[in-house]
Coordinates of N, CA, C and O in Angstrom, one line a residue:
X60 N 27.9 -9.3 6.4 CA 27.2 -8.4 7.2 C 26.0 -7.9 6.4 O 26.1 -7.7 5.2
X61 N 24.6 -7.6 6.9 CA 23.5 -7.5 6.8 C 22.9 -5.6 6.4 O 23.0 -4.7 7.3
X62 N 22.7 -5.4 5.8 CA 22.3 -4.0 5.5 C 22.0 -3.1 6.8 O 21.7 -3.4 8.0
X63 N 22.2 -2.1 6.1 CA 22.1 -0.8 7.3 C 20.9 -0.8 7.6 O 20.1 -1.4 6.9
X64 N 20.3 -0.2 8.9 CA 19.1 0.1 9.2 C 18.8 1.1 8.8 O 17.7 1.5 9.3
X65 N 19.5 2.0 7.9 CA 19.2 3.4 7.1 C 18.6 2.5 6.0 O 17.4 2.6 5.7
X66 N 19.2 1.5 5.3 CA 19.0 0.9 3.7 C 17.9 0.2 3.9 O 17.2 -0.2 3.0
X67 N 17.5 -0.2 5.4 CA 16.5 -1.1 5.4 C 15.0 -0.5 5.1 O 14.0 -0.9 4.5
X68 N 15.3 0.8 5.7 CA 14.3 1.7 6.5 C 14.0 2.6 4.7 O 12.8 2.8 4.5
X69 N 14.7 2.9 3.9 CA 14.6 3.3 2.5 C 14.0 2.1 1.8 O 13.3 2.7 1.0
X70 N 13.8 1.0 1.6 CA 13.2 0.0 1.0 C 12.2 0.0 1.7 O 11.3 0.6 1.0
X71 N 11.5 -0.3 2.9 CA 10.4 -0.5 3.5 C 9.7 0.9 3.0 O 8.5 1.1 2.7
X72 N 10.7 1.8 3.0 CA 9.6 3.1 2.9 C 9.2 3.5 1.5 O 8.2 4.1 1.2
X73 N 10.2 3.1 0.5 CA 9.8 2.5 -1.0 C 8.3 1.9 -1.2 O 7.4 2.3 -2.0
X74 N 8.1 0.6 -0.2 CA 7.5 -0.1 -0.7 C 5.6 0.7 0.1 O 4.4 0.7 -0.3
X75 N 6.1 1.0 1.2 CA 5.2 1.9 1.8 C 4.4 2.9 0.9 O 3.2 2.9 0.8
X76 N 5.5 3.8 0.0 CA 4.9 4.7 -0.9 C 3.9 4.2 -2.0 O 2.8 4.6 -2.2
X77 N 4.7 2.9 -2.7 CA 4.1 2.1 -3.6 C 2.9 1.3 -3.1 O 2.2 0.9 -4.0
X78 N 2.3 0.9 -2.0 CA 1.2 0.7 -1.6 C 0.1 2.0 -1.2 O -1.1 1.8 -1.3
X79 N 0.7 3.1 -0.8 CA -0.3 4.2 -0.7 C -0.7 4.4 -2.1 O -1.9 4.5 -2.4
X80 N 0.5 4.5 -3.4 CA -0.1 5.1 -4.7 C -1.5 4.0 -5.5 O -2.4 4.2 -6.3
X81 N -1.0 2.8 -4.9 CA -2.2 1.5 -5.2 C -3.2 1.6 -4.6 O -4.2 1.3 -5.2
X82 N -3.3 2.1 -3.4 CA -4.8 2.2 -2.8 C -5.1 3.6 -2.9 O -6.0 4.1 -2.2
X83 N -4.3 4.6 -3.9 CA -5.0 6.2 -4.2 C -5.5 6.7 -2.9 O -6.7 7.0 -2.6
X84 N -4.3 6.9 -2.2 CA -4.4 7.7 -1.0 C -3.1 8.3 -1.2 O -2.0 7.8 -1.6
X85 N -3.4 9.7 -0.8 CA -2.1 10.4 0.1 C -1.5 10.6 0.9 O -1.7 10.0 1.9
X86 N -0.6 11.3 0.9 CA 0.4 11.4 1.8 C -0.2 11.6 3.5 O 0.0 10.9 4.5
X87 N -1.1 12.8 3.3 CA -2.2 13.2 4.5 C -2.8 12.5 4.9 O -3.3 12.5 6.1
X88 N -3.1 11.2 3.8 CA -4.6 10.3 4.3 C -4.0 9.1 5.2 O -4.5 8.5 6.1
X89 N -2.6 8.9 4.5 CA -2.0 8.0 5.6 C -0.9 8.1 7.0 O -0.4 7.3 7.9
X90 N -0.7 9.8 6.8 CA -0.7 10.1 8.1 C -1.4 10.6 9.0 O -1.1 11.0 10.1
X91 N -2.7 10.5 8.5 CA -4.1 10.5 9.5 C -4.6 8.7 9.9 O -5.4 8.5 10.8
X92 N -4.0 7.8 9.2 CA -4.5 6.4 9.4 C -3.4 6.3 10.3 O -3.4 5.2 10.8
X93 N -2.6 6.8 10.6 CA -0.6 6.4 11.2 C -1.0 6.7 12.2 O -0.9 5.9 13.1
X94 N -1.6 7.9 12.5 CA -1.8 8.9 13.7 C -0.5 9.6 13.9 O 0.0 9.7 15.0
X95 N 0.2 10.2 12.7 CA 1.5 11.1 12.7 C 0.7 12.0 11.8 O -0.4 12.0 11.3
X96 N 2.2 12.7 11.9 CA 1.9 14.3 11.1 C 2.6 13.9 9.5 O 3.4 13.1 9.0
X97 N 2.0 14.9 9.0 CA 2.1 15.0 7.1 C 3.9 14.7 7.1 O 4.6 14.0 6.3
X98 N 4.2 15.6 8.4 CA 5.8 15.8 7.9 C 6.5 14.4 8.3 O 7.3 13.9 7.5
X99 N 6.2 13.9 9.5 CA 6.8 12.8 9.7 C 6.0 11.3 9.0 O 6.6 10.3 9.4
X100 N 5.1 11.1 8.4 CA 4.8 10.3 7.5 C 5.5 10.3 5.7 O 5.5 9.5 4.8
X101 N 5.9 11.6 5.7 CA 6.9 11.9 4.6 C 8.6 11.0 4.9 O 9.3 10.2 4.2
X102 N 8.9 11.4 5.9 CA 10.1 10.7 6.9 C 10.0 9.0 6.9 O 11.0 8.3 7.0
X103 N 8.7 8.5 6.7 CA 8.5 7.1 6.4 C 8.5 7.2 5.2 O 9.7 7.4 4.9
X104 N 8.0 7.2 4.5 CA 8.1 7.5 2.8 C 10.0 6.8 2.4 O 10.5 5.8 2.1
X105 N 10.3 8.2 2.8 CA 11.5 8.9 2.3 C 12.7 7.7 3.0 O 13.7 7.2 2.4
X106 N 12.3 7.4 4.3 CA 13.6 6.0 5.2 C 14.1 6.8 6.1 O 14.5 6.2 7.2
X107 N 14.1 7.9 6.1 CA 14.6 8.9 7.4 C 13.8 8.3 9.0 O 14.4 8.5 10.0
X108 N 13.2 8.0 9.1 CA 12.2 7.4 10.4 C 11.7 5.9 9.7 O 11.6 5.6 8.4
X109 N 11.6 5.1 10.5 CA 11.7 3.6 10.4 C 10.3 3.5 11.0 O 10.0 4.1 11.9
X110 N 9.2 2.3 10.2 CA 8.1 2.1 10.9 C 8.1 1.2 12.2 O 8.8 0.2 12.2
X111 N 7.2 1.5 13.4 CA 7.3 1.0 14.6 C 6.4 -0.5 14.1 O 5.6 -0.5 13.2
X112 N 6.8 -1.6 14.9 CA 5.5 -2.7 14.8 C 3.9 -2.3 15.0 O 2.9 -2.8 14.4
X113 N 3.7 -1.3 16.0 CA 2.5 -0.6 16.4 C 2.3 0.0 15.0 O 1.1 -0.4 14.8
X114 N 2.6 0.5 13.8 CA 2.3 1.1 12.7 C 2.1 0.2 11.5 O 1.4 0.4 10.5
X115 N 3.0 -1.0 11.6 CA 3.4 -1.8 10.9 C 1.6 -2.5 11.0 O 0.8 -2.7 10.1
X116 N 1.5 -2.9 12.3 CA 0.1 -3.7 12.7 C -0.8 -2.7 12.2 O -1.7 -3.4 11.6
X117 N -1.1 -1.6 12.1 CA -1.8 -0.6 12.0 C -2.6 -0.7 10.6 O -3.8 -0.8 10.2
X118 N -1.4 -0.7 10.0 CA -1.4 -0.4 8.4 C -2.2 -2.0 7.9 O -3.1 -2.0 7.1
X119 N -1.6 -3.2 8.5 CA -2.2 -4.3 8.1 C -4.0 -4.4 8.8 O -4.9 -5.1 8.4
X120 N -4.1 -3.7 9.7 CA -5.9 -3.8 10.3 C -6.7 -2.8 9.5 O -7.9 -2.9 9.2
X121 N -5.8 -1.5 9.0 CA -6.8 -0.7 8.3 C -6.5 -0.6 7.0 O -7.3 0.1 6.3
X122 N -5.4 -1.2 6.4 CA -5.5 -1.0 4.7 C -5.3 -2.8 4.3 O -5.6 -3.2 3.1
X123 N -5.0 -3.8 5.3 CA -4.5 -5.0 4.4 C -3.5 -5.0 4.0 O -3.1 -6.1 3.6
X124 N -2.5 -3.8 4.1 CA -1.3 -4.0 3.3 C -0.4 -5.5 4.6 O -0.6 -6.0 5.7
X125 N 0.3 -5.7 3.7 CA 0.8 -7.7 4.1 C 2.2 -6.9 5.3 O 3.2 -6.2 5.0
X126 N 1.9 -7.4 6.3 CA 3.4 -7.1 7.1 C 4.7 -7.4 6.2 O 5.6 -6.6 5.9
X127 N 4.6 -9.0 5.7 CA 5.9 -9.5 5.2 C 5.8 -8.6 3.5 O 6.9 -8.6 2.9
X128 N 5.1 -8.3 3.1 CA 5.2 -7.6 1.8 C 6.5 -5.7 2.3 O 7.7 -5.5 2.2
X129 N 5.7 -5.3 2.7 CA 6.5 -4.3 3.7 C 8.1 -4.5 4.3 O 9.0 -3.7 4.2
X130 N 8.1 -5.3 4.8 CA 9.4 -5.8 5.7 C 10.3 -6.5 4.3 O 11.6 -6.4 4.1
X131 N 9.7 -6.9 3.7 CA 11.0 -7.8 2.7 C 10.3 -8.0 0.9 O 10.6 -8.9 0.1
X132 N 9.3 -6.7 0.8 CA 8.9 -7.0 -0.6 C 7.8 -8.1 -1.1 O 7.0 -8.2 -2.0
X133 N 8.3 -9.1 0.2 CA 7.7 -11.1 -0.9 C 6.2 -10.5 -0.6 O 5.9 -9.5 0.0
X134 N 5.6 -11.1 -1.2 CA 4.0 -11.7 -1.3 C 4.1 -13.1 -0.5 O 5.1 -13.8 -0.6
X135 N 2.8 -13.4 0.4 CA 3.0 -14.7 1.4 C 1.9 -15.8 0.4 O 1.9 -17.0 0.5
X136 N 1.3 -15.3 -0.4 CA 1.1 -16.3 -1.9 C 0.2 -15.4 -2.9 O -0.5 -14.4 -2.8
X137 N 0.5 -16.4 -3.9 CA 0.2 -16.2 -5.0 C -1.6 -15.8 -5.3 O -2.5 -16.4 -4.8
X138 N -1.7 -14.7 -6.0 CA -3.5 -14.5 -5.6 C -4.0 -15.1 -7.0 O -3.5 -14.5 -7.9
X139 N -4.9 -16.2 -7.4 CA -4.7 -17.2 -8.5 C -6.5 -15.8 -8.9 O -7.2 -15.5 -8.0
X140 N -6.9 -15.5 -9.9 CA -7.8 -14.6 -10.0 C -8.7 -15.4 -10.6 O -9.8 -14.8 -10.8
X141 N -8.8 -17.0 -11.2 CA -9.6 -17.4 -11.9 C -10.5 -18.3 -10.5 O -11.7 -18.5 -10.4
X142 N -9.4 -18.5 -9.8 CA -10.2 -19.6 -8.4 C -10.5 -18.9 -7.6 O -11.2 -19.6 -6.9
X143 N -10.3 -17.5 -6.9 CA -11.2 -16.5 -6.4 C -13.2 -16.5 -7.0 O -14.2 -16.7 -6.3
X144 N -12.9 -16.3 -8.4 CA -13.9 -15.9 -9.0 C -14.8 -17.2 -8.9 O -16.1 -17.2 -8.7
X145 N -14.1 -18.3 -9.0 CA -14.9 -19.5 -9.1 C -15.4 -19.5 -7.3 O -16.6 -19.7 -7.2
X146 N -14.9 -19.5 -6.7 CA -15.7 -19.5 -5.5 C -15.9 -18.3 -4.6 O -15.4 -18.4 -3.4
X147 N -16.4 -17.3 -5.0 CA -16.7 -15.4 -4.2 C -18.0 -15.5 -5.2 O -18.2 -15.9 -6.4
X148 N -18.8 -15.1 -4.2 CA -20.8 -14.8 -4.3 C -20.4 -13.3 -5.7 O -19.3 -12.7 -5.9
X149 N -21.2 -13.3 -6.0 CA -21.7 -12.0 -7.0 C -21.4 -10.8 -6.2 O -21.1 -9.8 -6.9
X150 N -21.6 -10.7 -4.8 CA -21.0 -9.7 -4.2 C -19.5 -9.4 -4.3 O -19.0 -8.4 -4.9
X151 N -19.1 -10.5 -3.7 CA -17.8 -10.6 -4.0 C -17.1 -10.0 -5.1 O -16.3 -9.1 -4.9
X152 N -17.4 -10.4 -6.3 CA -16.8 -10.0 -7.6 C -17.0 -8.7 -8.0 O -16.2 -8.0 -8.7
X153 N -18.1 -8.3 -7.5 CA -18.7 -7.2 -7.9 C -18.1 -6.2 -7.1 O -18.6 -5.1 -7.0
X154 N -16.9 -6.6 -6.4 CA -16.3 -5.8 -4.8 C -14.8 -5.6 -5.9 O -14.1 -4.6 -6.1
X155 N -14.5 -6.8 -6.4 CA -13.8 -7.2 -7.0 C -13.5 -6.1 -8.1 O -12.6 -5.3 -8.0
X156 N -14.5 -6.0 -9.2 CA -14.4 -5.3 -10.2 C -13.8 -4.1 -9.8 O -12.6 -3.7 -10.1
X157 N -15.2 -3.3 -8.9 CA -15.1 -2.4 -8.8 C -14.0 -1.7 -8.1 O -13.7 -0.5 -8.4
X158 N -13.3 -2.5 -7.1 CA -11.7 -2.0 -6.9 C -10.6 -2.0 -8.0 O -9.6 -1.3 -8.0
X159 N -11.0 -2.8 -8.6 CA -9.7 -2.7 -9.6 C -10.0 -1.6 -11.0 O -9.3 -1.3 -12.0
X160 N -10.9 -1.3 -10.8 CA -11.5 0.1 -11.6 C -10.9 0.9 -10.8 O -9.8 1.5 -11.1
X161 N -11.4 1.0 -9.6 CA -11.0 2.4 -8.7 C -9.1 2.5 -9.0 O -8.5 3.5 -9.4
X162 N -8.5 1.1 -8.7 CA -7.2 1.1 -8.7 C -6.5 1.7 -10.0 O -5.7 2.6 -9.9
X163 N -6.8 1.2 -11.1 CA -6.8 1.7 -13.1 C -7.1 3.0 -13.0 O -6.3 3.7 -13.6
X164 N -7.8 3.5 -12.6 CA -8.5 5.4 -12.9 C -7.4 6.0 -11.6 O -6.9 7.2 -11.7
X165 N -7.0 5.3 -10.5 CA -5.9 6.1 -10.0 C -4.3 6.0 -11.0 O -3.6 7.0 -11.1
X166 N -4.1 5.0 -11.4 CA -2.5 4.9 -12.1 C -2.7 6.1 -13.0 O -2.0 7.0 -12.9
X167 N -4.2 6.1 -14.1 CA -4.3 6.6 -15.1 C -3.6 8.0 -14.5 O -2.5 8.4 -14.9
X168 N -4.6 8.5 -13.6 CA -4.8 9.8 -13.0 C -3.0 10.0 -12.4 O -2.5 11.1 -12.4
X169 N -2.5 8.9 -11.8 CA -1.2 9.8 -11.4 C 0.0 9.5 -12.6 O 1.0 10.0 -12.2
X170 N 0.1 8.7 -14.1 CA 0.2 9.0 -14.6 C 0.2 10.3 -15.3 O 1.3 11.0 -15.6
X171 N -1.4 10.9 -15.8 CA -1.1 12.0 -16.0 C -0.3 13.5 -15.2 O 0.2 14.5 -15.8
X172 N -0.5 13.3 -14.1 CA 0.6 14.2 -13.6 C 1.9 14.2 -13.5 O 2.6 15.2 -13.6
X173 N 2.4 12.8 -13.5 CA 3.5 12.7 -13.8 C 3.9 13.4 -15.0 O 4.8 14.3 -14.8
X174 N 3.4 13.2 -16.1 CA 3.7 13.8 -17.5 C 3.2 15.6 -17.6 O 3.0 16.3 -18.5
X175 N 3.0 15.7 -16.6 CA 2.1 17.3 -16.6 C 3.6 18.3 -16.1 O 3.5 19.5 -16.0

């Protein structure tokens, strides 16, 4: 027999949190992209409330986050960073950098709270 839809709904919302803390958004900022409230976006967080496909779709048109990453963890492939680079314009890379700075100065930053 197959896991509960409580245990399911606690991993999906695991993986939910850990993609908001990667794109250095809050709790507010993604219950304003959900179109729910602070309290019931905590409820997805936490597995208490289960995400709808309408939110599920949502989250992949306005953040990218991967449906099947969400639903079951996998990655649908491998992101190879040397063959990106070899074929993305100077824009590109330069989109590149610059997110993965933005992404390093948020761990840094909720690191330090963590330890605060």
């Amino acid at each position: 027999m197959g896991r509960s839809k409580k245990a399911e709904n606690i991993e999906i919302g695991a993986r939910l949190r850990e993609s908001r803390i990667n794109l250095g958004l809050s709790q507010a900022a993604m219950a304003e992209i959900l179109d729910v409230t602070d309290d019931h976006y905590r409820k997805l967080e936490s597995g208490n409330t289960g995400l709808t496909i309408g939110k599920i779709r949502r989250l992949y048109e306005k953040l990218q986050i991967e449906p099947t990453y969400l639903l079951t963890g996998g990655v649908p492939e491998e992101f190879n960073l040397d063959k990106y680079l070899a074929n993305c314009t100077t824009e590109q890379s330069n989109e590149l950098f610059a997110r993965s700075l933005k992404y390093f100065w948020n761990m840094v930053q909720q690191k330090k709270m963590e330890e605060e």
